[in-house]
Coordinates of C-alpha atoms and ligand atoms in Angstrom, one line a residue:
M27 CA -23.2 -5.3 19.1
Q28 CA -20.0 -6.3 20.7
T29 CA -18.7 -2.8 19.9
D30 CA -21.4 -1.2 22.1
L31 CA -19.6 -2.9 25.0
F32 CA -16.0 -2.1 24.2
L33 CA -13.9 -0.4 21.7
A34 CA -12.4 -3.1 19.5
Q35 CA -8.6 -3.1 19.5
P36 CA -6.4 -4.5 16.8
E37 CA -5.5 -8.1 17.8
D38 CA -2.0 -7.9 16.7
L39 CA 0.6 -5.3 15.8
N40 CA 1.0 -4.3 12.2
L41 CA 0.8 -7.3 9.9
L42 CA 3.1 -5.6 7.4
P43 CA 6.9 -5.5 8.1
I44 CA 7.5 -2.2 6.4
D45 CA 6.0 0.6 4.3
G46 CA 2.4 0.6 5.6
A47 CA 0.1 -0.8 8.2
V48 CA -2.6 -3.4 8.3
H49 CA -4.4 -3.9 11.6
N50 CA -6.5 -6.9 12.3
Y51 CA -9.4 -6.1 14.7
G52 CA -10.6 -9.7 14.6
V53 CA -14.3 -10.6 14.6
V54 CA -16.3 -7.5 15.8
L55 CA -19.8 -8.9 15.6
T56 CA -21.5 -11.8 17.4
A57 CA -22.3 -14.8 15.1
S58 CA -26.0 -14.0 15.1
E59 CA -25.4 -10.3 14.3
A60 CA -23.1 -11.3 11.5
D61 CA -25.6 -13.8 10.1
S62 CA -28.3 -11.2 10.1
F63 CA -26.2 -8.5 8.5
F64 CA -25.0 -10.9 5.8
A65 CA -28.6 -11.9 4.9
R66 CA -29.7 -8.3 4.8
L67 CA -26.7 -7.3 2.6
K68 CA -27.4 -10.1 0.1
R69 CA -31.1 -9.1 0.0
E70 CA -31.1 -5.3 0.1
I71 CA -28.1 -4.2 -1.9
A72 CA -28.7 -3.6 -5.7
W73 CA -25.8 -5.9 -6.7
A74 CA -24.5 -5.5 -10.3
P75 CA -21.3 -6.8 -12.1
D76 CA -18.3 -4.6 -12.1
T77 CA -17.0 -3.4 -15.5
A78 CA -13.6 -2.6 -16.9
M79 CA -12.0 -1.7 -20.3
V80 CA -9.5 -4.3 -21.2
N81 CA -7.7 -3.9 -24.6
G82 CA -10.5 -1.6 -25.8
E83 CA -13.2 -4.0 -24.8
L84 CA -15.8 -3.6 -22.0
I85 CA -15.8 -6.7 -19.8
Q86 CA -17.9 -7.6 -16.9
S87 CA -16.8 -9.3 -13.7
A88 CA -18.5 -12.4 -12.2
R89 CA -18.1 -10.7 -8.8
Q90 CA -20.9 -8.2 -8.1
V91 CA -20.4 -4.7 -6.6
A92 CA -22.2 -1.6 -5.3
W93 CA -20.8 1.7 -4.2
H94 CA -22.7 4.0 -1.8
A95 CA -21.7 7.5 -0.7
D96 CA -23.0 10.3 1.5
S97 CA -22.9 12.7 -1.4
P98 CA -22.6 12.0 -5.2
L99 CA -19.1 11.0 -6.2
S100 CA -17.8 9.9 -9.5
Y101 CA -14.8 7.6 -9.9
T102 CA -12.9 6.5 -13.0
H103 CA -11.5 3.0 -12.6
S104 CA -10.1 0.7 -15.3
G105 CA -11.3 3.2 -18.0
V106 CA -14.9 3.2 -16.8
Q107 CA -16.6 6.0 -15.0
R108 CA -18.6 5.0 -12.0
Q109 CA -21.2 7.0 -10.1
S110 CA -22.0 6.4 -6.4
L111 CA -25.4 5.4 -5.3
P112 CA -27.0 7.4 -2.5
W113 CA -26.5 6.4 1.2
D114 CA -30.0 5.1 1.5
K115 CA -29.6 1.7 3.2
T116 CA -30.1 1.4 7.0
V117 CA -28.0 -1.7 7.0
L118 CA -25.0 0.3 5.7
S119 CA -25.6 3.0 8.4
E120 CA -25.6 0.4 11.1
L121 CA -22.4 -1.2 9.9
R122 CA -20.7 2.1 9.4
N123 CA -21.5 2.9 13.0
V124 CA -19.8 -0.3 14.1
V125 CA -16.7 0.3 12.0
Q126 CA -16.4 4.0 12.9
R127 CA -16.7 3.3 16.6
A128 CA -14.2 0.5 16.4
T129 CA -11.6 2.4 14.4
A130 CA -12.3 6.0 15.6
T131 CA -12.3 7.1 12.0
R132 CA -15.1 8.7 9.8
F133 CA -16.0 7.3 6.4
N134 CA -18.2 8.9 3.7
S135 CA -18.5 5.9 1.3
C136 CA -18.6 2.1 1.1
V137 CA -17.6 -0.2 -1.8
L138 CA -19.3 -3.6 -1.5
N139 CA -18.3 -6.8 -3.2
L140 CA -20.3 -10.1 -3.5
Y141 CA -18.4 -13.3 -4.4
Q142 CA -20.7 -16.2 -5.1
N143 CA -18.1 -18.9 -4.7
G144 CA -14.4 -19.6 -4.5
S145 CA -13.9 -19.2 -8.3
Q146 CA -14.6 -15.4 -7.9
G147 CA -11.9 -13.2 -6.4
M148 CA -10.1 -9.9 -7.0
G149 CA -6.6 -9.7 -8.6
W150 CA -3.6 -7.9 -7.4
H151 CA -4.2 -4.2 -7.1
S152 CA -3.9 -1.2 -4.9
D153 CA -6.4 1.5 -4.2
P154 CA -4.8 4.8 -5.4
E155 CA -7.6 7.0 -4.1
A156 CA -6.4 6.0 -0.6
Q157 CA -3.0 7.6 -1.0
G158 CA -2.1 10.8 0.7
L159 CA -4.6 12.2 3.1
H160 CA -7.2 9.5 2.4
D161 CA -5.2 6.7 3.7
V162 CA -7.6 4.6 5.8
I163 CA -9.6 1.7 4.3
A164 CA -11.6 -0.4 6.7
S165 CA -12.7 -3.8 5.4
L166 CA -15.5 -5.8 7.0
S167 CA -16.2 -9.4 5.8
F168 CA -19.3 -11.7 5.9
G169 CA -19.9 -15.2 4.8
A170 CA -17.2 -17.7 3.6
T171 CA -13.7 -17.4 5.0
R172 CA -11.4 -16.4 2.3
K173 CA -7.6 -15.7 2.0
F174 CA -6.6 -12.0 1.6
A175 CA -3.0 -11.5 0.5
F176 CA -0.5 -8.6 0.4
K177 CA 2.5 -8.4 -1.9
H178 CA 5.2 -5.7 -1.6
K179 CA 5.4 -3.8 -5.0
A180 CA 9.2 -3.8 -5.0
S181 CA 10.4 -6.9 -3.1
G182 CA 7.4 -9.2 -3.8
E183 CA 7.4 -10.0 0.0
R184 CA 4.0 -11.6 1.0
R185 CA 1.8 -11.4 4.0
D186 CA -1.5 -13.4 4.0
L187 CA -4.4 -13.6 6.3
A188 CA -7.8 -15.4 6.4
L189 CA -10.8 -13.2 6.6
H190 CA -13.7 -14.6 8.6
H191 CA -17.5 -13.9 9.1
G192 CA -17.7 -10.5 10.9
Q193 CA -14.0 -9.8 10.9
L194 CA -12.6 -6.2 10.5
I195 CA -9.2 -5.2 9.2
V196 CA -7.9 -1.7 8.5
M197 CA -5.3 -0.7 5.9
R198 CA -3.5 2.5 6.9
G199 CA -0.6 4.9 6.1
E200 CA 1.4 4.1 2.9
T201 CA 0.0 0.6 2.4
Q202 CA -1.6 1.5 -1.0
K203 CA 1.6 3.1 -2.2
Y204 CA 3.9 0.2 -1.5
W205 CA 1.7 -2.9 -1.3
L206 CA -0.7 -4.7 -3.7
H207 CA -3.6 -6.7 -2.2
A208 CA -5.8 -9.5 -3.6
L209 CA -8.7 -11.7 -2.6
Q210 CA -7.4 -15.1 -3.6
R211 CA -9.5 -17.6 -5.5
T212 CA -9.8 -21.1 -4.1
S213 CA -10.7 -24.5 -5.6
L214 CA -12.3 -25.4 -2.2
E215 CA -16.1 -25.5 -2.2
V216 CA -17.0 -22.3 -0.4
G217 CA -20.2 -20.3 -0.3
P218 CA -20.8 -16.7 -0.9
R219 CA -18.8 -13.9 0.7
V220 CA -19.6 -10.2 1.0
S221 CA -17.0 -7.5 1.8
L222 CA -17.6 -3.9 2.7
T223 CA -14.7 -1.4 2.3
F224 CA -15.4 1.9 4.1
R225 CA -13.4 4.8 2.7
Q226 CA -13.2 8.5 3.1
F227 CA -13.2 9.9 -0.4
P228 CA -11.8 13.3 -1.2
D229 CA -14.4 16.1 -1.0
V230 CA -14.3 16.6 -4.8
S231 CA -16.7 15.3 -7.4
S232 CA -14.2 13.1 -9.3
V233 CA -11.4 10.7 -8.4
S234 CA -9.4 8.9 -11.0
S235 CA -7.7 5.5 -10.9
S236 CA -6.0 3.5 -13.6
A237 CA -5.6 0.3 -11.7
T238 CA -7.2 -2.8 -13.1
A239 CA -8.7 -5.0 -10.4
L240 CA -11.6 -6.8 -12.1
G241 CA -10.0 -10.0 -11.2
S242 CA -12.9 -12.4 -11.7
Ligands
AKG314 O1 -13.4 -8.4 -1.0 C1 -12.3 -8.0 -0.4 O2 -12.1 -8.3 0.7 C2 -11.3 -7.3 -1.3 C3 -11.8 -5.9 -1.6 C4 -10.7 -5.1 -2.2 O3 -9.6 -5.5 -2.4 C5 -11.0 -3.7 -2.7 O4 -12.2 -3.3 -2.6 O5 -10.0 -3.0 -3.1

């Protein structure tokens, strides 16, 4: 891995002008490493649609998800309780090593998303569990290049960036408190994309969130 040779450094200074921090570490895997991880993730993860309660109705996303954690966690999101899957995939451990080494941060869980094409995305949301002490979310992308957007909750100010195959970005500080983020849909013909968001969940059995981010 490239990260065996050097500690990745954020390419640029903070992408956000105020109220938070997003650091772009660039592409942290070689093309062949990224290809191999992408194939394994698509094959080995038990992908399933996300669900949310909308106006009292349970709806399923087109986007597919999985959530793995070191120890069992439960999480209420959009009115639906989710239970983490065990950390039983070698591919996740290998990728966590890459991300932990690059960011010098420990993570105890990973939320994965699989978007089959450009019509699938994730609407504007923030990740409330990341507020306070648990303020670092590392996001690693595979597959199609897609636009990731930030919008300030008060001013509406925007910052966008393209996320490429093998690219790592990290959201830190008060980003979740002050900024929404979204994985934008596109009418371009693009293939599948997988994202992994590594998080350090609180050391309690339950976390609650009211945000709705089904978005697809
Ligand atoms: O797929 C992505 O990069 C977006 C993931 C995301 O916004 C989230 O998990 O909160």
